mmCIF file of C-alpha atoms in Angstrom:
data_model
loop_
_atom_site.group_PDB
_atom_site.id
_atom_site.type_symbol
_atom_site.label_atom_id
_atom_site.label_comp_id
_atom_site.label_asym_id
_atom_site.label_seq_id
_atom_site.Cartn_x
_atom_site.Cartn_y
_atom_site.Cartn_z
ATOM 1 C CA UNK U 885 12.540 -3.889 -0.702
ATOM 2 C CA UNK U 886 14.709 -3.317 -3.280
ATOM 3 C CA UNK U 887 14.674 -5.376 -6.752
ATOM 4 C CA UNK U 888 18.549 -6.536 -5.928
ATOM 5 C CA UNK U 889 18.013 -7.740 -2.450
ATOM 6 C CA UNK U 890 14.849 -9.963 -3.177
ATOM 7 C CA UNK U 891 17.214 -11.734 -6.410
ATOM 8 C CA UNK U 892 19.881 -12.123 -3.416
ATOM 9 C CA UNK U 893 17.381 -13.547 -0.948
ATOM 10 C CA UNK U 894 16.228 -15.910 -3.851
ATOM 11 C CA UNK U 895 19.154 -17.042 -4.802
ATOM 12 C CA UNK U 896 21.110 -14.790 -6.936
ATOM 13 C CA UNK U 897 20.039 -14.220 -10.838
ATOM 14 C CA UNK U 898 20.753 -17.573 -12.583
ATOM 15 C CA UNK U 899 18.654 -19.175 -9.444
ATOM 16 C CA UNK U 900 15.831 -17.084 -10.314
ATOM 17 C CA UNK U 901 16.218 -16.585 -13.992
ATOM 18 C CA UNK U 902 15.927 -21.080 -13.861
ATOM 19 C CA UNK U 903 13.235 -21.175 -11.899
ATOM 20 C CA UNK U 904 10.844 -18.810 -13.617
ATOM 21 C CA UNK U 905 11.946 -20.009 -16.994
ATOM 22 C CA UNK U 906 13.842 -16.626 -18.230
ATOM 23 C CA UNK U 907 16.838 -15.558 -19.080
ATOM 24 C CA UNK U 908 19.571 -13.858 -16.916
ATOM 25 C CA UNK U 909 19.947 -10.984 -18.533
ATOM 26 C CA UNK U 910 15.989 -10.270 -18.144
ATOM 27 C CA UNK U 911 16.412 -10.619 -14.610
ATOM 28 C CA UNK U 912 19.096 -8.375 -14.345
ATOM 29 C CA UNK U 913 17.103 -5.821 -16.342
ATOM 30 C CA UNK U 914 14.040 -5.607 -13.770
ATOM 31 C CA UNK U 915 13.515 -2.278 -12.132
ATOM 32 C CA UNK U 916 10.824 -4.091 -9.876
ATOM 33 C CA UNK U 917 9.855 -7.643 -9.986
ATOM 34 C CA UNK U 918 7.092 -8.131 -12.821
ATOM 35 C CA UNK U 919 3.470 -9.105 -11.245
ATOM 36 C CA UNK U 920 2.981 -12.238 -13.261
ATOM 37 C CA UNK U 921 6.324 -13.580 -11.578
ATOM 38 C CA UNK U 922 6.076 -12.258 -8.054
ATOM 39 C CA UNK U 923 4.482 -15.184 -6.618
ATOM 40 C CA UNK U 924 7.356 -17.486 -7.583
ATOM 41 C CA UNK U 925 9.468 -15.113 -6.751
ATOM 42 C CA UNK U 926 8.208 -14.551 -3.369
ATOM 43 C CA UNK U 927 8.223 -18.230 -2.569
ATOM 44 C CA UNK U 928 12.077 -18.405 -3.959
ATOM 45 C CA UNK U 929 13.102 -15.431 -1.398
ATOM 46 C CA UNK U 930 11.184 -16.556 1.548
ATOM 47 C CA UNK U 931 8.556 -13.592 1.002
ATOM 48 C CA UNK U 932 5.132 -12.733 0.711
ATOM 49 C CA UNK U 933 4.398 -11.829 -2.526
ATOM 50 C CA UNK U 934 2.975 -8.191 -0.985
ATOM 51 C CA UNK U 935 6.290 -7.744 0.005
ATOM 52 C CA UNK U 936 7.832 -7.574 -3.422
ATOM 53 C CA UNK U 937 4.652 -5.767 -5.431
ATOM 54 C CA UNK U 938 2.371 -4.396 -2.509
ATOM 55 C CA UNK U 939 0.787 -2.585 -5.375
ATOM 56 C CA UNK U 940 -0.898 -5.769 -6.840
ATOM 57 C CA UNK U 941 -0.653 -7.816 -3.533
ATOM 58 C CA UNK U 942 -2.505 -7.532 -0.507
ATOM 59 C CA UNK U 943 -1.068 -7.655 2.966
ATOM 60 C CA UNK U 944 -2.262 -11.087 4.412
ATOM 61 C CA UNK U 945 -1.777 -9.883 7.712
ATOM 62 C CA UNK U 946 -3.811 -6.928 6.917
ATOM 63 C CA UNK U 947 -6.581 -9.540 5.525
ATOM 64 C CA UNK U 948 -6.426 -11.473 8.328
ATOM 65 C CA UNK U 949 -7.357 -8.328 10.559
ATOM 66 C CA UNK U 950 -10.786 -7.669 9.068
ATOM 67 C CA UNK U 951 -10.044 -5.758 5.972
ATOM 68 C CA UNK U 952 -11.699 -6.165 2.677
ATOM 69 C CA UNK U 953 -9.685 -7.456 -0.313
ATOM 70 C CA UNK U 954 -10.506 -5.160 -3.109
#
């Protein structure tokens, strides 16, 4: 999912900025959601962190099917 879609789902640039205590211009400049705020942004957007940053977070559905987390 691209960053602009994630931000829209989370309520927009200003809503995300307020929720994670960042300036809106910081959010607007993201090419991808930083790992350190991915969990918070995922909650705002109604997504799993793995939907936003699969390179950092494992898909919980795959873990439920017996995959071992690294």
